[in-house]
Short mmCIF file of C-alpha atoms in Angstrom, two decimals:
data_model
loop_
_atom_site.label_atom_id
_atom_site.label_comp_id
_atom_site.label_asym_id
_atom_site.label_seq_id
_atom_site.Cartn_x
_atom_site.Cartn_y
_atom_site.Cartn_z
CA UNK A 25 -0.06 0.15 0.08
CA UNK A 26 1.08 3.47 -0.84
CA UNK A 27 2.22 5.77 1.97
CA UNK A 28 -0.72 8.44 1.26
CA UNK A 29 -3.12 6.03 0.98
CA UNK A 30 -2.43 4.73 5.07
CA UNK A 31 -2.26 8.39 6.13
CA UNK A 32 -5.75 8.52 4.59
CA UNK A 33 -6.79 5.50 6.36
CA UNK A 34 -5.12 6.79 9.53
CA UNK A 35 -6.80 10.32 9.44
CA UNK A 36 -10.22 8.61 8.74
CA UNK A 37 -9.89 6.29 11.82
CA UNK A 38 -8.45 9.18 14.03
CA UNK A 39 -11.67 11.06 12.44
CA UNK A 40 -14.17 8.66 14.04
CA UNK A 41 -12.27 7.48 17.13
CA UNK A 42 -10.41 10.41 18.89
CA UNK A 43 -11.40 11.81 22.21
CA UNK A 44 -14.01 14.46 21.73
CA UNK A 45 -13.78 18.09 23.02
CA UNK A 46 -15.39 19.95 25.81
CA UNK A 47 -18.78 21.23 24.78
CA UNK A 48 -17.79 24.90 25.01
CA UNK A 49 -19.26 26.03 21.59
CA UNK A 50 -22.64 24.48 22.24
CA UNK A 51 -22.97 25.99 25.79
CA UNK A 52 -22.04 29.76 23.68
CA UNK A 53 -24.96 28.73 21.57
CA UNK A 54 -27.35 27.93 24.10
CA UNK A 55 -26.80 30.99 25.79
CA UNK A 56 -26.95 33.14 22.75
CA UNK A 57 -30.33 31.39 21.76
CA UNK A 58 -31.60 32.52 25.46
CA UNK A 59 -30.29 36.04 24.88
CA UNK A 60 -31.72 36.65 21.37
CA UNK A 61 -34.83 34.46 21.14
CA UNK A 62 -37.98 36.63 20.70
CA UNK A 63 -40.28 34.53 22.23
CA UNK A 64 -38.19 34.62 25.46
CA UNK A 65 -38.17 38.33 25.39
CA UNK A 66 -42.13 38.47 24.94
CA UNK A 67 -42.48 36.23 27.92
CA UNK A 68 -40.22 38.30 29.86
CA UNK A 69 -42.44 41.12 29.06
CA UNK A 70 -45.46 38.97 30.08
CA UNK A 71 -43.92 38.50 33.49
CA UNK A 72 -43.52 42.15 33.92
CA UNK A 73 -47.01 42.73 33.02
CA UNK A 74 -48.21 40.21 35.81
CA UNK A 75 -45.79 42.04 38.36
CA UNK A 76 -47.43 45.12 37.68
CA UNK A 77 -51.01 43.72 38.00
CA UNK A 78 -49.69 42.33 41.40
CA UNK A 79 -48.81 45.80 42.59
CA UNK A 80 -51.93 47.07 41.36
CA UNK A 81 -53.70 44.30 43.72
CA UNK A 82 -51.62 45.34 46.54
CA UNK A 83 -52.44 49.42 45.97
CA UNK A 84 -56.08 48.34 46.70
CA UNK A 85 -55.32 48.14 50.55
CA UNK A 86 -53.84 51.69 50.75
CA UNK A 87 -56.02 54.64 50.96
CA UNK A 88 -56.89 56.53 47.83
CA UNK A 89 -56.82 60.07 47.42
CA UNK A 90 -58.79 61.81 44.78
CA UNK A 91 -59.38 65.36 43.75
CA UNK A 92 -62.71 66.49 42.33
CA UNK A 93 -64.30 69.54 41.57
CA UNK A 94 -67.91 70.64 39.95
CA UNK A 95 -68.85 73.99 38.53
CA UNK A 96 -72.38 75.07 37.66
CA UNK A 97 -74.22 77.68 35.69
CA UNK A 98 -77.69 77.59 35.56
CA UNK A 99 -81.12 79.45 34.66
CA UNK A 100 -84.59 79.32 35.24
CA UNK A 101 -86.16 75.81 36.36
CA UNK A 102 -87.89 75.28 40.09
CA UNK A 103 -87.48 78.35 42.68
CA UNK A 104 -88.33 78.76 46.33
CA UNK A 105 -90.24 81.76 47.08
CA UNK A 106 -90.56 82.74 50.74
CA UNK A 107 -91.67 86.10 51.76
CA UNK A 108 -89.21 86.68 54.90
CA UNK A 109 -89.48 90.56 53.89
CA UNK A 110 -93.12 90.75 54.15
CA UNK A 111 -93.11 88.64 57.45
CA UNK A 112 -90.51 90.76 59.34
CA UNK A 113 -90.16 94.22 57.87
CA UNK A 114 -93.06 95.54 59.70
CA UNK A 115 -91.88 94.32 63.09
CA UNK A 116 -88.64 95.36 62.67
CA UNK A 117 -89.50 98.63 61.99
CA UNK A 118 -91.51 98.80 65.26
CA UNK A 119 -88.62 97.66 67.13
CA UNK A 120 -86.39 100.24 65.69
CA UNK A 121 -89.16 103.04 66.54
CA UNK A 122 -89.47 101.52 70.22
CA UNK A 123 -85.49 101.31 70.47
CA UNK A 124 -84.73 104.70 68.72
CA UNK A 125 -82.40 102.93 66.49
CA UNK A 126 -81.61 100.72 63.44
CA UNK A 127 -80.43 97.65 64.66
CA UNK A 128 -83.10 95.80 62.71
CA UNK A 129 -82.65 96.16 59.23
CA UNK A 130 -85.13 95.66 56.35
CA UNK A 131 -85.08 92.21 54.56
CA UNK A 132 -86.08 91.16 51.01
CA UNK A 133 -88.09 88.55 50.15
CA UNK A 134 -86.26 85.29 49.38
CA UNK A 135 -86.12 84.10 45.67
CA UNK A 136 -83.82 81.25 45.32
CA UNK A 137 -83.32 78.82 42.25
CA UNK A 138 -83.05 75.12 42.69
CA UNK A 139 -80.34 75.06 40.17
CA UNK A 140 -77.18 76.89 41.67
CA UNK A 141 -75.91 79.51 39.19
CA UNK A 142 -72.09 80.49 39.15
CA UNK A 143 -71.61 77.84 41.86
CA UNK A 144 -68.44 75.52 42.74
CA UNK A 145 -67.44 72.55 44.81
CA UNK A 146 -63.96 71.47 45.10
CA UNK A 147 -62.73 68.72 47.36
CA UNK A 148 -60.46 66.25 48.05
CA UNK A 149 -61.83 62.63 48.97
CA UNK A 150 -59.80 59.99 50.94
CA UNK A 151 -61.39 56.55 50.44
CA UNK A 152 -60.31 53.13 52.15
CA UNK A 153 -61.98 49.67 52.20
CA UNK A 154 -62.23 48.44 55.96
CA UNK A 155 -64.02 44.99 55.02
CA UNK A 156 -63.57 43.85 51.53
CA UNK A 157 -62.17 40.21 51.26
CA UNK A 158 -62.27 40.13 47.30
CA UNK A 159 -59.13 42.33 47.83
CA UNK A 160 -57.30 39.52 49.61
CA UNK A 161 -58.18 36.95 47.03
CA UNK A 162 -57.27 39.16 44.36
CA UNK A 163 -53.76 39.66 45.36
CA UNK A 164 -53.30 36.00 46.06
CA UNK A 165 -54.59 35.51 42.55
CA UNK A 166 -52.25 37.65 41.01
CA UNK A 167 -49.34 36.49 42.78
CA UNK A 168 -50.02 32.93 41.42
CA UNK A 169 -50.29 34.34 37.98
CA UNK A 170 -47.06 35.55 38.08
CA UNK A 171 -45.68 32.25 38.96
CA UNK A 172 -48.03 30.70 36.00
CA UNK A 173 -45.95 33.10 33.77
CA UNK A 174 -42.66 32.26 35.17
CA UNK A 175 -43.17 28.76 34.56
CA UNK A 176 -44.37 29.51 31.28
CA UNK A 177 -41.06 30.87 30.67
CA UNK A 178 -39.10 27.93 32.10
CA UNK A 179 -41.14 25.65 29.71
CA UNK A 180 -40.38 27.39 26.72
CA UNK A 181 -36.53 27.97 27.65
CA UNK A 182 -36.22 24.41 28.58
CA UNK A 183 -37.75 23.72 24.94
CA UNK A 184 -35.46 25.95 23.28
CA UNK A 185 -32.37 24.28 24.74
CA UNK A 186 -33.47 21.31 23.60
CA UNK A 187 -34.10 22.23 20.06
CA UNK A 188 -30.77 24.09 19.92
CA UNK A 189 -29.03 21.09 21.23
CA UNK A 190 -30.62 18.90 18.64
CA UNK A 191 -29.99 20.85 15.76
CA UNK A 192 -26.33 21.50 16.74
CA UNK A 193 -26.16 17.51 16.85
CA UNK A 194 -27.63 17.78 13.38
CA UNK A 195 -25.30 19.75 11.84
CA UNK A 196 -22.31 18.17 13.61
CA UNK A 197 -23.66 14.97 12.13
CA UNK A 198 -23.62 16.42 8.63
CA UNK A 199 -20.30 18.03 9.03
CA UNK A 200 -18.47 14.79 10.26
CA UNK A 201 -20.54 12.84 7.54
CA UNK A 202 -18.74 15.47 4.85
CA UNK A 203 -15.31 15.00 6.56
CA UNK A 204 -15.65 11.00 6.37
CA UNK A 205 -16.83 10.82 2.84
CA UNK A 206 -14.25 13.43 1.45
CA UNK A 207 -11.82 11.13 2.84
CA UNK A 208 -13.60 8.17 1.54
CA UNK A 209 -13.62 10.27 -1.94
CA UNK A 210 -9.69 10.67 -2.07
CA UNK A 211 -9.58 6.68 -1.77
CA UNK A 212 -11.89 6.11 -4.60
CA UNK A 213 -10.28 8.72 -6.80
CA UNK A 214 -7.00 7.17 -6.32
CA UNK A 215 -8.34 3.86 -7.10
CA UNK A 216 -9.71 5.06 -10.34
CA UNK A 217 -6.19 6.71 -11.41
CA UNK A 218 -4.52 3.49 -10.46
CA UNK A 219 -7.00 1.31 -12.66
CA UNK A 220 -6.70 4.02 -15.56
CA UNK A 221 -3.23 3.81 -15.43
CA UNK A 222 -3.14 -0.13 -15.51
CA UNK A 223 -5.64 0.18 -18.47
CA UNK A 224 -3.06 2.64 -20.32
CA UNK A 225 -0.39 -0.07 -19.68
CA UNK A 226 -2.31 -2.94 -20.97
CA UNK A 227 -2.77 -4.90 -17.67
CA UNK A 228 -6.20 -3.45 -16.45
CA UNK A 229 -9.45 -3.79 -17.39
CA UNK A 230 -11.86 -1.42 -19.10
CA UNK A 231 -14.67 -2.73 -16.69
CA UNK A 232 -12.48 -2.18 -13.85
CA UNK A 233 -12.20 1.67 -14.90
CA UNK A 234 -16.01 2.03 -15.34
CA UNK A 235 -16.74 0.40 -11.74
CA UNK A 236 -13.96 2.75 -10.06
CA UNK A 237 -15.82 5.69 -12.17
CA UNK A 238 -19.06 4.51 -10.88
CA UNK A 239 -17.91 4.49 -7.28
CA UNK A 240 -16.66 8.29 -7.67
CA UNK A 241 -19.85 9.27 -8.67
CA UNK A 242 -21.85 7.49 -5.89
CA UNK A 243 -19.34 8.97 -3.30
CA UNK A 244 -20.12 12.18 -5.02
CA UNK A 245 -23.83 11.81 -4.71
CA UNK A 246 -23.06 10.98 -1.12
CA UNK A 247 -21.30 14.26 -0.58
CA UNK A 248 -23.96 16.52 -2.21
CA UNK A 249 -26.57 14.95 0.15
CA UNK A 250 -24.61 15.62 3.17
CA UNK A 251 -23.67 19.08 2.07
CA UNK A 252 -27.36 19.76 1.73
CA UNK A 253 -27.86 18.30 5.14
CA UNK A 254 -25.33 20.60 6.57
CA UNK A 255 -26.81 23.64 5.14
CA UNK A 256 -30.42 22.72 6.44
CA UNK A 257 -28.88 22.12 9.49
CA UNK A 258 -27.31 25.50 9.77
CA UNK A 259 -30.23 27.48 8.54
CA UNK A 260 -32.56 25.87 11.53
CA UNK A 261 -29.97 26.49 14.14
CA UNK A 262 -29.54 30.17 13.11
CA UNK A 263 -33.06 30.58 13.26
CA UNK A 264 -33.32 29.05 16.56
CA UNK A 265 -30.25 31.64 17.33
CA UNK A 266 -32.14 34.56 15.87
CA UNK A 267 -29.14 35.52 13.19
CA UNK A 268 -29.03 35.38 9.64
CA UNK A 269 -29.65 32.15 8.16
CA UNK A 270 -26.19 32.09 6.53
CA UNK A 271 -23.99 33.00 9.52
CA UNK A 272 -21.36 30.56 9.70
CA UNK A 273 -21.19 27.96 12.61
CA UNK A 274 -18.39 26.32 14.51
CA UNK A 275 -17.79 22.88 14.60
CA UNK A 276 -16.76 21.14 17.89
CA UNK A 277 -17.12 17.53 18.61
CA UNK A 278 -19.57 16.22 21.14
CA UNK A 279 -18.95 13.32 23.38
CA UNK A 280 -21.50 11.32 25.27
CA UNK A 281 -21.30 11.79 28.87
CA UNK A 282 -21.40 8.43 30.31
CA UNK A 283 -21.44 8.94 33.84
CA UNK A 284 -24.72 11.51 32.91
CA UNK A 285 -26.26 8.87 30.84
CA UNK A 286 -26.18 6.55 33.85
CA UNK A 287 -27.60 8.97 36.51
CA UNK A 288 -30.51 10.00 33.77
CA UNK A 289 -31.68 6.38 33.24
CA UNK A 290 -32.30 5.91 36.83
CA UNK A 291 -33.69 8.96 37.73
CA UNK A 292 -37.69 9.19 37.72
CA UNK A 293 -38.28 12.31 39.86
CA UNK A 294 -40.66 14.45 37.60
CA UNK A 295 -41.59 16.98 40.53
CA UNK A 296 -39.46 19.85 39.17
CA UNK A 297 -41.11 19.76 35.71
CA UNK A 298 -42.46 23.35 35.36
CA UNK A 299 -45.63 21.81 33.43
CA UNK A 300 -46.45 20.27 36.94
CA UNK A 301 -46.07 23.37 38.83
CA UNK A 302 -48.05 25.37 36.50
CA UNK A 303 -50.99 23.23 36.27
CA UNK A 304 -50.71 22.85 40.11
CA UNK A 305 -50.61 27.09 40.43
CA UNK A 306 -53.80 27.14 38.00
CA UNK A 307 -55.51 24.78 40.43
CA UNK A 308 -54.71 27.11 43.49
CA UNK A 309 -55.80 30.03 41.52
CA UNK A 310 -59.37 27.96 41.14
CA UNK A 311 -59.50 27.19 44.83
CA UNK A 312 -58.94 30.85 45.76
CA UNK A 313 -61.61 31.87 43.29
CA UNK A 314 -64.13 29.11 44.67
CA UNK A 315 -63.34 30.81 48.20
CA UNK A 316 -63.95 34.05 47.11
CA UNK A 317 -67.26 32.88 45.03
CA UNK A 318 -68.34 31.12 48.41
CA UNK A 319 -68.01 34.24 50.61
CA UNK A 320 -69.98 36.38 48.63
CA UNK A 321 -72.62 37.14 51.59
CA UNK A 322 -69.96 38.74 53.60
CA UNK A 323 -70.76 42.51 53.66
CA UNK A 324 -68.11 45.18 52.00
CA UNK A 325 -67.58 48.19 54.44
CA UNK A 326 -65.62 51.12 53.05
CA UNK A 327 -65.13 54.64 54.46
CA UNK A 328 -64.53 58.26 52.85
CA UNK A 329 -63.90 61.52 53.99
CA UNK A 330 -64.20 64.75 52.07
CA UNK A 331 -62.02 67.86 52.50
CA UNK A 332 -63.25 70.85 50.27
CA UNK A 333 -64.87 74.04 49.91
CA UNK A 334 -68.00 75.26 48.10
CA UNK A 335 -69.35 78.44 47.30
CA UNK A 336 -70.81 81.03 44.77
CA UNK A 337 -68.65 83.33 42.33
CA UNK A 338 -65.49 81.35 43.47
CA UNK A 339 -65.38 82.63 47.02
CA UNK A 340 -63.46 80.85 49.65
CA UNK A 341 -64.08 81.52 53.35
CA UNK A 342 -62.70 79.20 56.26
CA UNK A 343 -65.79 80.23 57.92
CA UNK A 344 -68.52 79.95 55.31
CA UNK A 345 -67.37 77.69 52.35
CA UNK A 346 -64.97 75.32 53.81
CA UNK A 347 -65.98 71.72 54.86
CA UNK A 348 -65.12 68.37 56.12
CA UNK A 349 -67.71 65.67 55.37
CA UNK A 350 -67.24 61.73 56.35
CA UNK A 351 -68.88 58.74 55.35
CA UNK A 352 -69.24 55.03 55.54
CA UNK A 353 -70.61 52.67 52.59
CA UNK A 354 -71.98 49.38 53.53
CA UNK A 355 -72.90 46.81 50.75
CA UNK A 356 -74.44 43.53 51.49
CA UNK A 357 -76.04 41.17 48.53
CA UNK A 358 -79.58 40.17 49.57
CA UNK A 359 -80.67 38.81 46.20
CA UNK A 360 -79.27 38.62 42.75
CA UNK A 361 -81.28 36.08 41.01
CA UNK A 362 -79.00 32.93 41.80
CA UNK A 363 -76.09 34.58 39.94
CA UNK A 364 -73.70 33.64 42.90
CA UNK A 365 -74.90 30.31 43.40
CA UNK A 366 -73.99 29.73 39.50
CA UNK A 367 -70.57 31.47 40.11
CA UNK A 368 -69.30 28.73 42.71
CA UNK A 369 -70.96 25.71 40.54
CA UNK A 370 -68.72 26.95 37.82
CA UNK A 371 -65.91 27.24 40.17
CA UNK A 372 -66.42 23.73 41.35
CA UNK A 373 -66.63 22.44 37.71
CA UNK A 374 -63.41 24.24 36.78
CA UNK A 375 -61.53 22.62 39.82
CA UNK A 376 -62.41 19.19 38.57
CA UNK A 377 -61.71 20.01 34.80
CA UNK A 378 -58.18 21.35 35.98
CA UNK A 379 -57.98 17.90 38.02
CA UNK A 380 -58.68 16.07 34.94
CA UNK A 381 -56.08 18.02 33.03
CA UNK A 382 -53.42 17.04 35.97
CA UNK A 383 -54.00 13.39 35.87
CA UNK A 384 -53.39 13.51 31.98
CA UNK A 385 -50.31 15.75 32.28
CA UNK A 386 -48.83 13.27 34.77
CA UNK A 387 -49.63 10.18 32.53
CA UNK A 388 -48.22 11.83 29.47
CA UNK A 389 -45.02 12.96 31.27
CA UNK A 390 -44.43 9.60 32.57
CA UNK A 391 -44.77 8.17 29.27
CA UNK A 392 -42.59 10.53 27.49
CA UNK A 393 -40.08 9.91 30.23
CA UNK A 394 -40.07 6.14 29.89
CA UNK A 395 -39.88 6.49 25.95
CA UNK A 396 -37.06 8.95 26.36
CA UNK A 397 -35.09 6.36 28.59
CA UNK A 398 -35.72 3.47 26.38
CA UNK A 399 -34.59 5.57 23.24
CA UNK A 400 -31.43 6.53 24.95
CA UNK A 401 -30.83 2.59 26.03
CA UNK A 402 -31.11 1.88 22.19
CA UNK A 403 -29.00 4.74 21.12
CA UNK A 404 -26.43 3.60 23.49
CA UNK A 405 -26.41 -0.18 22.18
CA UNK A 406 -26.38 1.30 18.59
CA UNK A 407 -23.55 3.56 19.31
CA UNK A 408 -21.29 0.88 20.85
CA UNK A 409 -22.13 -1.85 17.97
CA UNK A 410 -21.10 0.61 15.51
CA UNK A 411 -18.17 1.15 17.40
CA UNK A 412 -17.08 -2.25 16.87
CA UNK A 413 -18.09 -2.48 13.50
CA UNK A 414 -16.13 0.31 12.72
CA UNK A 415 -13.03 -1.25 14.19
CA UNK A 416 -13.41 -4.50 12.50
CA UNK A 417 -14.02 -3.06 9.13
CA UNK A 418 -11.17 -0.78 9.47
CA UNK A 419 -8.82 -4.00 10.01
CA UNK A 420 -10.69 -5.57 7.04
CA UNK A 421 -10.17 -2.84 4.70
CA UNK A 422 -6.51 -2.75 5.49
CA UNK A 423 -5.74 -6.45 4.78
CA UNK A 424 -8.14 -6.10 1.58
CA UNK A 425 -6.16 -2.94 0.36
CA UNK A 426 -2.67 -4.76 1.07
CA UNK A 427 -3.87 -8.00 -0.72
CA UNK A 428 -5.26 -5.99 -3.63
CA UNK A 429 -2.02 -4.35 -4.10
CA UNK A 430 -0.37 -7.63 -3.99
CA UNK A 431 -2.64 -9.14 -6.48
CA UNK A 432 -4.28 -11.64 -3.73
CA UNK A 433 -7.66 -9.61 -3.76
CA UNK A 434 -9.84 -8.29 -6.58
CA UNK A 435 -11.09 -4.90 -7.10
CA UNK A 436 -14.75 -5.91 -6.20
CA UNK A 437 -13.42 -7.09 -2.73
CA UNK A 438 -11.32 -3.84 -2.25
CA UNK A 439 -14.38 -1.85 -3.06
CA UNK A 440 -16.72 -4.01 -0.80
CA UNK A 441 -14.31 -3.48 2.02
CA UNK A 442 -14.10 0.13 1.35
CA UNK A 443 -17.79 0.54 1.37
CA UNK A 444 -18.09 -1.63 4.31
CA UNK A 445 -15.51 0.51 6.13
CA UNK A 446 -17.00 3.85 4.89
CA UNK A 447 -20.85 2.90 5.81
CA UNK A 448 -19.54 1.92 9.32
CA UNK A 449 -17.75 5.22 9.75
CA UNK A 450 -20.84 7.06 8.47
CA UNK A 451 -23.33 4.99 10.87
CA UNK A 452 -20.84 5.47 14.23
CA UNK A 453 -21.06 9.18 13.34
CA UNK A 454 -24.72 8.82 12.96
CA UNK A 455 -25.35 6.75 16.01
CA UNK A 456 -23.11 9.09 18.20
CA UNK A 457 -25.14 11.98 17.62
CA UNK A 458 -28.10 10.11 17.79
CA UNK A 459 -27.13 9.15 21.34
CA UNK A 460 -26.55 12.80 21.99
CA UNK A 461 -29.90 13.81 20.81
CA UNK A 462 -31.64 11.00 22.71
CA UNK A 463 -29.39 12.48 26.16
CA UNK A 464 -30.92 15.77 25.28
CA UNK A 465 -33.97 14.54 25.22
CA UNK A 466 -34.29 12.84 28.37
CA UNK A 467 -32.59 15.91 30.09
CA UNK A 468 -35.30 17.77 28.87
CA UNK A 469 -37.88 15.53 30.41
CA UNK A 470 -36.19 15.23 33.70
CA UNK A 471 -35.17 19.04 33.18
CA UNK A 472 -31.47 18.76 33.80
CA UNK A 473 -29.79 21.76 32.96
CA UNK A 474 -26.25 20.36 31.72
CA UNK A 475 -25.48 22.69 29.21
#
């Protein structure tokens, strides 16, 4: 065998069996995807909105201060006619004569409209609830709604991490396949040149040349397919990272973490899944809503105090126009056509619905966990089998190639050995990243942040 052929075989063997690098670049892509993802940014805004709604609910426990003012212009309407002058002026005149003074002035008859003209009323009103259980219930509901949005964010984030991992593993699979096919292509092209040389020297067969050309075309077709797979993987991963689709990616080989795989296959804990926590929070919200519906009979008591001024012609006087007004409002339902009873029944039915949904979710998560574990075990077995097959096909190719050069093996045997090795190397690459994809899927099921 020629030295350059041995070098190619050595490089190819090294390519599929060398120790893999740390997963630094994948971690960078995950962090970049989390930072740039538009849906996560939208969900962050939803959390902020939920927090603001919670602050609103808390604010109702504090006194509220409002300023209000009314100003009236009126003409006509009902009047009050009171002849106070006709009733008192004669008596006042007599008194003035008896006392030889003017202590008792003459009065005009009173003629006042019901509608005040050129009249203002300006006031500050301070109001505060004293008894209102709905405020406590609404505050509790708002707090839980913040948790719901946070769990929703965690669910999407975990799914995004899984998608980025799977997309990068697809890219690595295609990239490594291209390298394997490129190395194999050099071998078949070298074999074609050798057969063409033998044919020109009169010691070869034309059929051998045609077969070698066919193998070159077959490798070219495999190369085109792998390159297209790589492009598609690049497009999808850049889409997840919110970057231009043609942005270049950095290839870094990924190694299965056997200790982690062993731990994952033994873990059965699903209590940390945000999906379960989220639906439990929904149930707590509905339970709070039920309590609020059942306590409809509790009276609502509010108090208020007004500090203001009212007078005609915008006059102000601490003696005559300024006033303080205090009041208490009491509200208690007596009859509302059965609406309160219907609301209680709706809340109870909603609780039953959430309970059913929770059972369905638990069953689905348990099923997904078992399927993911079985897939990981299957992928691990396939990877180890492909690893052994690659080692044996590599050794067989070296023997056949040596025998072909020495004339002990035919061209067909050499091509078959080379095909076996290429297929084994490609299958090992595919199985290696299939194992990593199964690992990422199981990590998602157990919500294990290992990136």
